[in-house]
Amino acid sequence: MSGSVPPGQAAEQLRGGAVIETPQRDGETLFRRYVLGQVSAEERQRIELRLLTEPDYLDQLVLTEESLADEYARGDLQGAEKEKFESYLPHSAELREDVEFTQALHSYSAKQATPRPAPSAPGVFAARYRAVAQVVLACAAVLLAAASILLFRESVNLSEQVRRLEVQNSQAKHQAQELANQLEQTQSQVAKLEQDLAKLQDLSFPGGPDPVSLSLMAGVSRGADRTATAALSSLTKQLRLDLMINTDGYQSYQATVQIVGGNIVWSGNDLEVHQTNRRRKSVYVTLPAAVLTRGDYLVKLQGVTPTGTPEKLPSYYFRVTRK
Amino acid sequence: MLDASAASSKKKLTLQNLDQLLEWLAPDRERAGQRYEEIRRGLIRVFLYRGCAIPEELADETIDRVAGKLSEVGGNYVGEPGPYFFGVANNIYLEYLRRASSRPASLPANLAEEKRSREDTEPQHACLEECIQRLPQYSRELILAYYGHEKGGKDKIEERKKLALHNGIAGNRLRQKTHRIRVSLKKCLGQCLQGKQQNSFEVAP
């Protein structure tokens, strides 16, 4: 025989906590049919075997017997069912007791005339549930309130942080703008300085980084010991001649450089006068070193008047040596 | 432990057979006694609902026969004792049917409508009231609500569904709870009616 549970049964508790398999609607109906003699032979055999092997199964039959005793006592059992149930009563003291006890309970309950709506007997059980529910609700409310406060505080903190970040962002933008302006100014200054430097370089050393210069006074003869001498090396690119002048008033100057007693090696026009100090003025002549060989040279200077007429000025002498 | 009804069945049992039977039912003596009662209650139902007029006697006869056979089969039988009892009960039932005395007794009058004399019912009601008052409040209110409504049929079913719902339990669980309360009340009522320990009987929830 199978020990399986009939369809519709589920686990429930009986006898103070023991979990048993209890018949629900189908199982209960089966027991009812069994007691009232409405089952097949096979069903009867299965039920009887389980009654002898499963104590909990027997407990469920007892519940059905109580239900039938209740129905019988109320007069709910009619016809064949009533007759069948009654047929057991002479032979079962337990069923008789069930019926009598149920009758007594009904009778007693009827005496308790106080209105007692079936579910309205509040009971400790229900009251306990309500109390537990109230505690749970109270706890939930407290937790909710605490959560709200925390959320509010968190929200305020976040707002403050956002405000601070916005201020910092604004300050950073402002600083970036200032730095951009400073950079622009610096770049502008650097550009100007570079221009000035370029001008100065043009003015001072138009020929390159390593000019050799000579300051020449007009009229000093080549034979004198004071003849200015430029010692040029193979690395020298240019020689600058500082032709000191005592007169001014010319619009520009023209100069030619020639080997003494030889050819002109260089000539230049539109030469300007530079104020080298408070007392002295000079005309600068920059010569490529390549055109100068060792020897004595003569520089002829002419002043160009505002009308464009050149006028002869005193000549200059210098000597070139090679290292 | 065995109760008085079980003791009657021991008339035909020798002490040795009983010991052997209990040992076969369970190694633990107390559990064995409990199992004995469960099987006996089951056997009574089997015979009762087969229409036998003497279910308790047949149940005891079945137990006696099983106990008597134990020396033969006890060592060889494998499995639950229940099916073996069932097999023996079937034989007892067939023998019962063969006996002319197996005819059920005539049906009694409708016990539900039977009017008892005031002398019979008054002590019962007094004891019942006392026992009900001794119940814990919840059990008292539950049992009165369960049996309190006067209507039957579908109304009764609906009322009990509402009661189960109100208590937050399933209908079957409600029946189990009221069953336990009934068992306690019946025990209390029996003690009260017998006049034993009139002032000291107890009722459990």
Short mmCIF file of C-alpha atoms in Angstrom, two decimals:
data_model
loop_
_atom_site.label_atom_id
_atom_site.label_comp_id
_atom_site.label_asym_id
_atom_site.label_seq_id
_atom_site.Cartn_x
_atom_site.Cartn_y
_atom_site.Cartn_z
CA MET A 1 0.00 0.00 0.00
CA SER A 2 1.10 3.49 -0.72
CA GLY A 3 1.89 5.90 2.02
CA SER A 4 1.28 8.90 -0.19
CA VAL A 5 -0.97 11.76 0.75
CA PRO A 6 -4.35 12.01 -0.96
CA PRO A 7 -4.81 14.91 -3.37
CA GLY A 8 -5.49 18.21 -1.69
CA GLN A 9 -3.58 17.47 1.44
CA ALA A 10 -1.05 19.87 2.87
CA ALA A 11 1.26 20.09 5.82
CA GLU A 12 -0.25 21.61 8.93
CA GLN A 13 0.30 21.40 12.62
CA LEU A 14 -1.51 19.36 15.22
CA ARG A 15 -0.82 18.32 18.76
CA GLY A 16 1.15 21.33 19.78
CA GLY A 17 3.45 21.75 16.85
CA ALA A 18 3.85 18.35 15.19
CA VAL A 19 3.72 18.85 11.46
CA ILE A 20 1.40 16.43 9.78
CA GLU A 21 -0.17 15.98 6.39
CA THR A 22 -3.75 17.01 6.65
CA PRO A 23 -6.50 16.46 4.18
CA GLN A 24 -7.94 19.65 2.85
CA ARG A 25 -11.18 19.78 0.96
CA ASP A 26 -10.66 16.59 -1.07
CA GLY A 27 -9.29 14.57 1.83
CA GLU A 28 -12.02 15.78 4.14
CA THR A 29 -14.65 14.81 1.60
CA LEU A 30 -13.02 11.40 1.27
CA PHE A 31 -13.21 10.82 5.04
CA ARG A 32 -16.79 11.97 5.07
CA ARG A 33 -17.66 9.57 2.28
CA TYR A 34 -15.76 6.83 4.10
CA VAL A 35 -17.70 7.28 7.33
CA LEU A 36 -21.00 7.53 5.50
CA GLY A 37 -20.29 4.37 3.50
CA GLN A 38 -19.95 6.09 0.12
CA VAL A 39 -16.48 4.92 -0.94
CA SER A 40 -15.47 2.10 -3.25
CA ALA A 41 -13.91 -1.10 -1.94
CA GLU A 42 -10.51 0.02 -3.15
CA GLU A 43 -10.80 3.41 -1.52
CA ARG A 44 -11.93 1.75 1.70
CA GLN A 45 -8.94 -0.56 1.73
CA ARG A 46 -6.51 2.29 1.14
CA ILE A 47 -8.04 4.38 3.90
CA GLU A 48 -8.14 1.50 6.38
CA LEU A 49 -4.53 0.56 5.79
CA ARG A 50 -3.43 4.14 6.37
CA LEU A 51 -5.52 4.35 9.52
CA LEU A 52 -3.39 1.53 10.91
CA THR A 53 -0.04 2.84 9.72
CA GLU A 54 -0.32 6.63 10.00
CA PRO A 55 -1.41 8.07 13.35
CA ASP A 56 -1.89 11.53 11.87
CA TYR A 57 -4.22 10.13 9.27
CA LEU A 58 -6.35 8.73 12.05
CA ASP A 59 -6.38 12.18 13.72
CA GLN A 60 -7.87 13.63 10.57
CA LEU A 61 -10.61 11.03 10.56
CA VAL A 62 -11.38 12.01 14.15
CA LEU A 63 -11.81 15.64 13.01
CA THR A 64 -14.26 14.49 10.35
CA GLU A 65 -16.14 12.47 12.95
CA GLU A 66 -16.44 15.58 15.09
CA SER A 67 -17.75 17.55 12.13
CA LEU A 68 -20.34 14.88 11.41
CA ALA A 69 -21.32 14.75 15.08
CA ASP A 70 -21.72 18.52 14.96
CA GLU A 71 -23.91 18.31 11.86
CA TYR A 72 -25.92 15.50 13.40
CA ALA A 73 -26.44 17.43 16.62
CA ARG A 74 -27.59 20.48 14.66
CA GLY A 75 -29.90 18.43 12.52
CA ASP A 76 -27.96 19.20 9.38
CA LEU A 77 -27.60 15.54 8.45
CA GLN A 78 -30.59 14.30 6.56
CA GLY A 79 -31.86 11.19 4.83
CA ALA A 80 -29.47 8.35 4.14
CA GLU A 81 -26.52 10.18 5.60
CA LYS A 82 -28.32 10.70 8.86
CA GLU A 83 -29.38 7.05 8.98
CA LYS A 84 -25.89 5.85 8.27
CA PHE A 85 -24.37 8.02 10.96
CA GLU A 86 -27.01 6.95 13.44
CA SER A 87 -26.25 3.30 12.68
CA TYR A 88 -22.82 3.72 14.26
CA LEU A 89 -23.93 5.36 17.44
CA PRO A 90 -25.04 2.21 19.33
CA HIS A 91 -21.69 0.61 18.62
CA SER A 92 -19.32 3.50 19.30
CA ALA A 93 -19.11 5.08 22.70
CA GLU A 94 -16.74 7.67 21.26
CA LEU A 95 -19.20 8.84 18.62
CA ARG A 96 -22.00 8.97 21.15
CA GLU A 97 -19.85 11.06 23.43
CA ASP A 98 -19.03 13.34 20.51
CA VAL A 99 -22.68 13.87 19.75
CA GLU A 100 -23.65 14.41 23.37
CA PHE A 101 -20.75 16.73 23.99
CA THR A 102 -21.55 18.75 20.90
CA GLN A 103 -25.16 19.01 21.98
CA ALA A 104 -24.06 20.20 25.38
CA LEU A 105 -21.76 22.77 23.83
CA HIS A 106 -24.49 24.08 21.57
CA SER A 107 -26.82 24.25 24.48
CA TYR A 108 -24.33 26.09 26.62
CA SER A 109 -23.41 28.46 23.82
CA ALA A 110 -27.04 29.22 23.20
CA LYS A 111 -27.38 30.17 26.86
CA GLN A 112 -24.63 32.68 26.42
CA ALA A 113 -27.06 35.10 24.91
CA THR A 114 -24.56 37.92 24.72
CA PRO A 115 -24.29 38.86 21.08
CA ARG A 116 -21.18 37.25 19.80
CA PRO A 117 -20.70 37.82 16.10
CA ALA A 118 -18.78 34.78 14.98
CA PRO A 119 -15.61 36.53 14.12
CA SER A 120 -16.17 39.18 16.72
CA ALA A 121 -14.94 37.09 19.61
CA PRO A 122 -11.81 39.15 19.64
CA GLY A 123 -9.76 36.65 21.52
CA VAL A 124 -6.28 36.88 22.91
CA PHE A 125 -5.02 35.43 19.69
CA ALA A 126 -6.38 38.20 17.53
CA ALA A 127 -5.55 40.82 20.13
CA ARG A 128 -2.00 39.53 20.23
CA TYR A 129 -1.83 39.85 16.47
CA ARG A 130 -3.16 43.36 16.62
CA ALA A 131 -0.64 44.27 19.31
CA VAL A 132 2.19 42.81 17.27
CA ALA A 133 0.91 44.65 14.20
CA GLN A 134 0.80 47.91 16.16
CA VAL A 135 4.35 47.41 17.39
CA VAL A 136 5.50 46.60 13.86
CA LEU A 137 3.72 49.68 12.50
CA ALA A 138 5.21 51.85 15.23
CA CYS A 139 8.68 50.52 14.48
CA ALA A 140 8.11 51.09 10.79
CA ALA A 141 7.00 54.67 11.48
CA VAL A 142 10.08 55.34 13.61
CA LEU A 143 12.33 53.85 10.96
CA LEU A 144 10.59 55.90 8.28
CA ALA A 145 11.02 59.09 10.30
CA ALA A 146 14.68 58.32 10.93
CA ALA A 147 15.20 57.56 7.27
CA SER A 148 13.49 60.84 6.33
CA ILE A 149 15.73 62.81 8.68
CA LEU A 150 18.82 61.12 7.32
CA LEU A 151 17.68 61.76 3.77
CA PHE A 152 16.96 65.41 4.56
CA ARG A 153 20.38 65.85 6.16
CA GLU A 154 22.02 64.12 3.26
CA SER A 155 20.13 66.35 0.85
CA VAL A 156 21.24 69.49 2.72
CA ASN A 157 24.84 68.27 2.71
CA LEU A 158 24.69 67.56 -0.98
CA SER A 159 23.20 71.01 -1.69
CA GLU A 160 25.98 72.63 0.32
CA GLN A 161 28.57 70.65 -1.58
CA VAL A 162 27.02 71.64 -4.89
CA ARG A 163 27.04 75.30 -3.85
CA ARG A 164 30.69 75.07 -2.79
CA LEU A 165 31.63 73.38 -6.04
CA GLU A 166 29.82 76.06 -8.02
CA VAL A 167 31.74 78.79 -6.18
CA GLN A 168 34.99 76.92 -6.71
CA ASN A 169 34.13 76.47 -10.38
CA SER A 170 33.41 80.17 -10.73
CA GLN A 171 36.66 81.08 -8.98
CA ALA A 172 38.56 78.66 -11.16
CA LYS A 173 37.04 80.22 -14.29
CA HIS A 174 37.95 83.67 -13.05
CA GLN A 175 41.51 82.59 -12.29
CA ALA A 176 41.75 80.92 -15.68
CA GLN A 177 40.62 84.16 -17.32
CA GLU A 178 43.17 86.15 -15.34
CA LEU A 179 45.90 83.72 -16.24
CA ALA A 180 44.87 83.89 -19.88
CA ASN A 181 45.07 87.67 -19.73
CA GLN A 182 48.44 87.53 -18.01
CA LEU A 183 49.66 85.06 -20.58
CA GLU A 184 48.43 87.28 -23.34
CA GLN A 185 50.18 90.27 -21.78
CA THR A 186 53.34 88.26 -21.25
CA GLN A 187 53.24 87.00 -24.79
CA SER A 188 52.73 90.53 -25.96
CA GLN A 189 55.66 91.74 -23.86
CA VAL A 190 57.82 88.90 -25.09
CA ALA A 191 56.91 89.75 -28.65
CA LYS A 192 57.75 93.38 -28.05
CA LEU A 193 61.00 92.45 -26.35
CA GLU A 194 61.82 90.16 -29.23
CA GLN A 195 61.14 93.00 -31.64
CA ASP A 196 63.29 95.36 -29.61
CA LEU A 197 66.00 92.78 -29.39
CA ALA A 198 65.84 92.24 -33.10
CA LYS A 199 66.11 95.96 -33.65
CA LEU A 200 69.01 96.22 -31.28
CA GLN A 201 70.71 93.34 -33.01
CA ASP A 202 70.10 95.00 -36.33
CA LEU A 203 71.47 98.21 -35.01
CA SER A 204 74.42 96.81 -33.18
CA PHE A 205 75.49 93.74 -35.00
CA PRO A 206 73.67 93.49 -38.30
CA GLY A 207 76.26 91.09 -39.63
CA GLY A 208 76.10 88.28 -37.12
CA PRO A 209 76.86 87.10 -33.69
CA ASP A 210 80.57 87.74 -33.63
CA PRO A 211 81.32 91.07 -35.16
CA VAL A 212 84.65 92.75 -34.81
CA SER A 213 84.36 96.48 -34.53
CA LEU A 214 86.67 99.32 -34.93
CA SER A 215 86.11 102.91 -33.94
CA LEU A 216 87.76 105.15 -36.46
CA MET A 217 88.57 108.80 -36.20
CA ALA A 218 88.63 110.83 -39.38
CA GLY A 219 91.97 111.92 -40.79
CA VAL A 220 94.19 109.59 -38.82
CA SER A 221 96.92 108.52 -41.26
CA ARG A 222 97.77 104.99 -42.05
CA GLY A 223 101.35 105.39 -41.18
CA ALA A 224 100.75 106.45 -37.66
CA ASP A 225 101.09 104.01 -34.83
CA ARG A 226 97.55 104.68 -33.84
CA THR A 227 96.13 103.08 -36.99
CA ALA A 228 93.14 101.02 -35.97
CA THR A 229 93.66 97.35 -36.69
CA ALA A 230 91.09 94.62 -36.96
CA ALA A 231 92.40 91.13 -36.35
CA LEU A 232 90.02 88.88 -38.22
CA SER A 233 89.91 85.16 -37.77
CA SER A 234 88.48 82.60 -40.12
CA LEU A 235 85.32 82.60 -37.98
CA THR A 236 84.77 86.35 -38.23
CA LYS A 237 81.86 87.09 -40.46
CA GLN A 238 81.64 90.85 -40.29
CA LEU A 239 83.64 93.90 -39.40
CA ARG A 240 81.78 96.95 -38.13
CA LEU A 241 83.35 100.30 -38.54
CA ASP A 242 82.32 103.08 -36.20
CA LEU A 243 83.04 106.22 -38.19
CA MET A 244 83.06 109.08 -35.73
CA ILE A 245 81.88 112.34 -37.20
CA ASN A 246 82.08 115.91 -36.03
CA THR A 247 79.43 117.36 -38.25
CA ASP A 248 75.78 116.69 -38.71
CA GLY A 249 72.97 118.08 -40.80
CA TYR A 250 73.19 115.64 -43.68
CA GLN A 251 70.15 113.66 -44.60
CA SER A 252 72.21 110.51 -45.03
CA TYR A 253 75.70 109.33 -45.71
CA GLN A 254 77.46 107.32 -48.42
CA ALA A 255 80.66 105.35 -47.88
CA THR A 256 83.16 103.38 -49.96
CA VAL A 257 85.86 101.04 -48.66
CA GLN A 258 88.86 100.34 -50.80
CA ILE A 259 92.30 98.87 -50.42
CA VAL A 260 94.81 101.62 -50.10
CA GLY A 261 96.09 102.05 -53.63
CA GLY A 262 93.73 99.42 -54.88
CA ASN A 263 90.10 98.54 -55.67
CA ILE A 264 86.91 99.44 -53.88
CA VAL A 265 85.78 96.37 -51.93
CA TRP A 266 82.51 97.72 -50.56
CA SER A 267 80.17 100.72 -50.92
CA GLY A 268 76.95 101.72 -49.19
CA ASN A 269 74.27 104.43 -49.30
CA ASP A 270 71.62 105.80 -46.95
CA LEU A 271 73.80 105.28 -43.95
CA GLU A 272 72.36 106.91 -40.85
CA VAL A 273 73.93 108.72 -37.97
CA HIS A 274 73.76 107.18 -34.51
CA GLN A 275 74.18 109.07 -31.28
CA THR A 276 76.60 106.80 -29.48
CA ASN A 277 76.84 109.06 -26.39
CA ARG A 278 76.09 112.60 -25.41
CA ARG A 279 79.04 114.07 -27.31
CA ARG A 280 79.72 111.62 -30.05
CA LYS A 281 77.97 110.68 -33.26
CA SER A 282 78.94 107.94 -35.60
CA VAL A 283 78.10 106.43 -38.95
CA TYR A 284 78.08 102.67 -38.86
CA VAL A 285 79.50 100.67 -41.73
CA THR A 286 79.30 96.89 -41.59
CA LEU A 287 81.61 95.05 -43.92
CA PRO A 288 81.51 91.36 -44.84
CA ALA A 289 84.75 89.82 -43.56
CA ALA A 290 85.03 87.86 -46.74
CA VAL A 291 85.84 90.97 -48.77
CA LEU A 292 88.65 91.95 -46.46
CA THR A 293 92.09 90.54 -46.82
CA ARG A 294 95.15 91.45 -44.89
CA GLY A 295 96.18 94.99 -45.65
CA ASP A 296 95.38 98.68 -45.22
CA TYR A 297 92.05 100.13 -46.19
CA LEU A 298 90.64 103.56 -46.88
CA VAL A 299 87.11 104.58 -46.09
CA LYS A 300 85.72 107.53 -48.00
CA LEU A 301 82.62 109.11 -46.44
CA GLN A 302 80.25 111.57 -48.14
CA GLY A 303 77.32 113.41 -46.61
CA VAL A 304 74.15 113.73 -48.67
CA THR A 305 72.49 117.07 -48.29
CA PRO A 306 68.73 117.48 -48.16
CA THR A 307 68.85 118.40 -51.78
CA GLY A 308 70.57 115.09 -52.57
CA THR A 309 73.99 116.48 -53.26
CA PRO A 310 76.88 114.42 -51.89
CA GLU A 311 79.69 116.26 -50.13
CA LYS A 312 83.10 114.88 -49.35
CA LEU A 313 84.03 114.35 -45.75
CA PRO A 314 87.37 113.37 -44.22
CA SER A 315 88.53 109.81 -44.91
CA TYR A 316 89.29 107.03 -42.44
CA TYR A 317 92.04 104.39 -42.40
CA PHE A 318 92.17 100.97 -40.86
CA ARG A 319 94.27 97.85 -41.11
CA VAL A 320 93.23 94.23 -41.35
CA THR A 321 95.29 91.37 -40.11
CA ARG A 322 94.47 87.65 -40.17
CA LYS A 323 95.00 85.32 -37.32
CA MET B 1 1.00 3.69 28.27
CA LEU B 2 -2.04 1.45 27.98
CA ASP B 3 -5.36 2.74 29.23
CA ALA B 4 -8.27 0.88 30.80
CA SER B 5 -9.86 -0.08 27.51
CA ALA B 6 -6.63 -1.56 26.35
CA ALA B 7 -6.28 -3.44 29.58
CA SER B 8 -9.48 -5.34 28.86
CA SER B 9 -7.93 -6.70 25.73
CA LYS B 10 -5.12 -8.07 27.76
CA LYS B 11 -7.37 -10.72 29.24
CA LYS B 12 -6.46 -13.08 26.48
CA LEU B 13 -2.92 -11.85 26.28
CA THR B 14 -0.23 -13.47 28.26
CA LEU B 15 2.27 -11.15 29.82
CA GLN B 16 4.95 -12.62 27.60
CA ASN B 17 2.89 -12.03 24.47
CA LEU B 18 2.19 -8.46 25.49
CA ASP B 19 5.86 -7.76 26.09
CA GLN B 20 6.72 -9.30 22.76
CA LEU B 21 4.01 -7.27 21.02
CA LEU B 22 5.13 -3.97 22.54
CA GLU B 23 8.74 -4.68 21.69
CA TRP B 24 7.68 -5.36 18.13
CA LEU B 25 5.73 -2.09 17.90
CA ALA B 26 8.59 0.12 19.07
CA PRO B 27 11.88 -0.25 20.93
CA ASP B 28 10.88 2.47 23.38
CA ARG B 29 8.30 1.15 25.87
CA GLU B 30 6.30 4.37 26.11
CA ARG B 31 6.24 4.84 22.37
CA ALA B 32 5.19 1.21 22.00
CA GLY B 33 2.23 1.77 24.34
CA GLN B 34 1.24 4.85 22.36
CA ARG B 35 1.46 2.91 19.11
CA TYR B 36 -0.65 0.13 20.58
CA GLU B 37 -3.41 2.63 21.34
CA GLU B 38 -3.20 4.18 17.90
CA ILE B 39 -3.54 0.80 16.20
CA ARG B 40 -6.41 -0.18 18.45
CA ARG B 41 -8.28 3.07 17.69
CA GLY B 42 -7.66 2.48 13.99
CA LEU B 43 -8.94 -1.07 14.17
CA ILE B 44 -12.10 0.05 15.96
CA ARG B 45 -12.80 2.48 13.07
CA VAL B 46 -12.12 -0.23 10.53
CA PHE B 47 -14.69 -2.55 12.08
CA LEU B 48 -17.15 0.21 12.97
CA TYR B 49 -17.32 1.65 9.48
CA ARG B 50 -17.59 -1.80 7.99
CA GLY B 51 -20.81 -2.03 9.93
CA CYS B 52 -19.70 -4.35 12.69
CA ALA B 53 -21.75 -4.21 15.86
CA ILE B 54 -18.86 -5.01 18.15
CA PRO B 55 -15.93 -3.03 16.79
CA GLU B 56 -14.00 -2.80 20.05
CA GLU B 57 -14.21 -6.55 20.66
CA LEU B 58 -13.08 -7.29 17.14
CA ALA B 59 -10.21 -4.86 17.49
CA ASP B 60 -9.05 -6.55 20.67
CA GLU B 61 -9.47 -9.97 19.04
CA THR B 62 -7.27 -8.82 16.19
CA ILE B 63 -4.60 -7.64 18.60
CA ASP B 64 -4.74 -10.89 20.55
CA ARG B 65 -4.32 -12.90 17.42
CA VAL B 66 -1.40 -10.81 16.22
CA ALA B 67 0.26 -11.12 19.62
CA GLY B 68 -0.26 -14.86 19.59
CA LYS B 69 1.31 -15.15 16.16
CA LEU B 70 4.28 -13.02 17.01
CA SER B 71 6.40 -15.94 18.12
CA GLU B 72 5.90 -17.38 14.64
CA VAL B 73 6.20 -14.31 12.45
CA GLY B 74 7.83 -11.64 14.57
CA GLY B 75 11.31 -12.44 13.51
CA ASN B 76 10.45 -12.92 9.86
CA TYR B 77 8.03 -10.07 9.22
CA VAL B 78 9.69 -7.08 7.58
CA GLY B 79 8.20 -3.60 7.66
CA GLU B 80 5.49 -1.71 9.53
CA PRO B 81 3.27 -3.73 11.89
CA GLY B 82 0.22 -1.86 10.55
CA PRO B 83 -0.23 -3.88 7.35
CA TYR B 84 0.07 -7.11 9.32
CA PHE B 85 -2.67 -5.97 11.68
CA PHE B 86 -4.72 -5.04 8.62
CA GLY B 87 -4.36 -8.53 7.18
CA VAL B 88 -5.39 -10.17 10.43
CA ALA B 89 -8.29 -7.73 10.81
CA ASN B 90 -9.60 -8.78 7.38
CA ASN B 91 -9.65 -12.39 8.53
CA ILE B 92 -11.39 -11.49 11.77
CA TYR B 93 -13.95 -9.53 9.79
CA LEU B 94 -14.70 -12.48 7.49
CA GLU B 95 -15.11 -14.71 10.52
CA TYR B 96 -17.40 -12.12 12.04
CA LEU B 97 -19.56 -12.06 8.95
CA ARG B 98 -19.83 -15.83 9.03
CA ARG B 99 -21.07 -15.74 12.56
CA ALA B 100 -24.77 -15.25 12.81
CA SER B 101 -24.26 -12.78 15.56
CA SER B 102 -22.66 -10.38 13.17
CA ARG B 103 -25.93 -8.66 12.33
CA PRO B 104 -25.97 -5.09 13.49
CA ALA B 105 -28.29 -4.17 16.32
CA SER B 106 -31.44 -2.30 15.57
CA LEU B 107 -30.99 1.39 15.12
CA PRO B 108 -31.62 3.52 18.12
CA ALA B 109 -33.91 6.47 18.22
CA ASN B 110 -32.54 9.75 16.91
CA LEU B 111 -30.09 10.67 19.58
CA ALA B 112 -29.92 14.19 18.33
CA GLU B 113 -33.56 14.66 19.12
CA GLU B 114 -33.54 12.54 22.21
CA LYS B 115 -34.80 14.53 25.12
CA ARG B 116 -32.98 13.80 28.27
CA SER B 117 -34.42 14.39 31.61
CA ARG B 118 -33.55 17.53 33.47
CA GLU B 119 -31.83 15.43 36.11
CA ASP B 120 -29.53 13.96 33.47
CA THR B 121 -28.53 17.18 31.76
CA GLU B 122 -28.19 19.57 34.67
CA PRO B 123 -25.01 18.08 36.13
CA GLN B 124 -23.50 17.90 32.68
CA HIS B 125 -24.26 21.54 31.97
CA ALA B 126 -22.93 22.61 35.33
CA CYS B 127 -19.70 20.70 34.79
CA LEU B 128 -19.43 21.93 31.24
CA GLU B 129 -19.85 25.52 32.36
CA GLU B 130 -17.22 25.07 35.01
CA CYS B 131 -14.81 23.47 32.54
CA ILE B 132 -15.43 26.18 29.95
CA GLN B 133 -14.77 28.88 32.52
CA ARG B 134 -11.46 27.21 33.32
CA LEU B 135 -10.33 27.48 29.72
CA PRO B 136 -7.93 30.27 28.79
CA GLN B 137 -9.79 33.28 27.45
CA TYR B 138 -8.82 32.73 23.84
CA SER B 139 -9.75 29.04 23.87
CA ARG B 140 -13.05 29.80 25.59
CA GLU B 141 -14.02 32.49 23.11
CA LEU B 142 -12.94 30.37 20.19
CA ILE B 143 -14.91 27.26 21.16
CA LEU B 144 -18.03 29.29 21.96
CA ALA B 145 -17.77 31.17 18.68
CA TYR B 146 -17.24 27.88 16.84
CA TYR B 147 -20.32 26.21 18.31
CA GLY B 148 -22.26 29.33 19.19
CA HIS B 149 -24.09 30.12 16.00
CA GLU B 150 -27.49 28.56 15.77
CA LYS B 151 -27.82 28.23 12.05
CA GLY B 152 -26.59 25.17 10.24
CA GLY B 153 -25.75 24.27 6.64
CA LYS B 154 -24.12 26.89 4.47
CA ASP B 155 -24.57 29.57 7.09
CA LYS B 156 -22.56 27.55 9.56
CA ILE B 157 -19.83 26.97 6.99
CA GLU B 158 -19.70 30.68 6.19
CA GLU B 159 -19.60 31.63 9.85
CA ARG B 160 -16.70 29.27 10.49
CA LYS B 161 -14.86 30.59 7.45
CA LYS B 162 -15.21 34.08 8.89
CA LEU B 163 -14.01 32.85 12.26
CA ALA B 164 -10.94 31.25 10.69
CA LEU B 165 -10.27 34.42 8.71
CA HIS B 166 -10.66 36.57 11.80
CA ASN B 167 -8.09 34.45 13.60
CA GLY B 168 -5.74 34.45 10.66
CA ILE B 169 -5.75 30.67 10.19
CA ALA B 170 -6.99 28.19 7.61
CA GLY B 171 -10.29 26.41 8.06
CA ASN B 172 -8.65 23.07 8.70
CA ARG B 173 -6.37 24.61 11.30
CA LEU B 174 -9.41 26.05 13.02
CA ARG B 175 -10.91 22.56 13.21
CA GLN B 176 -7.70 21.25 14.72
CA LYS B 177 -7.65 24.00 17.33
CA THR B 178 -11.25 23.43 18.33
CA HIS B 179 -10.58 19.70 18.39
CA ARG B 180 -7.81 20.18 20.94
CA ILE B 181 -10.06 22.36 23.04
CA ARG B 182 -12.81 19.75 22.81
CA VAL B 183 -10.42 17.02 23.96
CA SER B 184 -9.46 19.11 26.98
CA LEU B 185 -13.07 19.91 27.76
CA LYS B 186 -14.16 16.29 27.44
CA LYS B 187 -11.43 15.19 29.79
CA CYS B 188 -12.42 17.88 32.26
CA LEU B 189 -16.08 17.02 31.87
CA GLY B 190 -15.47 13.34 32.49
CA GLN B 191 -13.58 14.09 35.69
CA CYS B 192 -16.24 16.51 36.80
CA LEU B 193 -19.13 14.15 36.16
CA GLN B 194 -17.47 11.24 37.87
CA GLY B 195 -17.17 13.42 40.89
CA LYS B 196 -13.52 12.59 41.15
CA GLN B 197 -11.30 15.35 42.31
CA GLN B 198 -14.30 17.61 42.12
CA ASN B 199 -12.31 20.68 43.05
CA SER B 200 -8.97 19.81 41.55
CA PHE B 201 -9.58 18.65 38.01
CA GLU B 202 -7.81 20.63 35.37
CA VAL B 203 -8.41 21.67 31.83
CA ALA B 204 -5.63 22.34 29.41
CA PRO B 205 -6.00 24.87 26.63
#
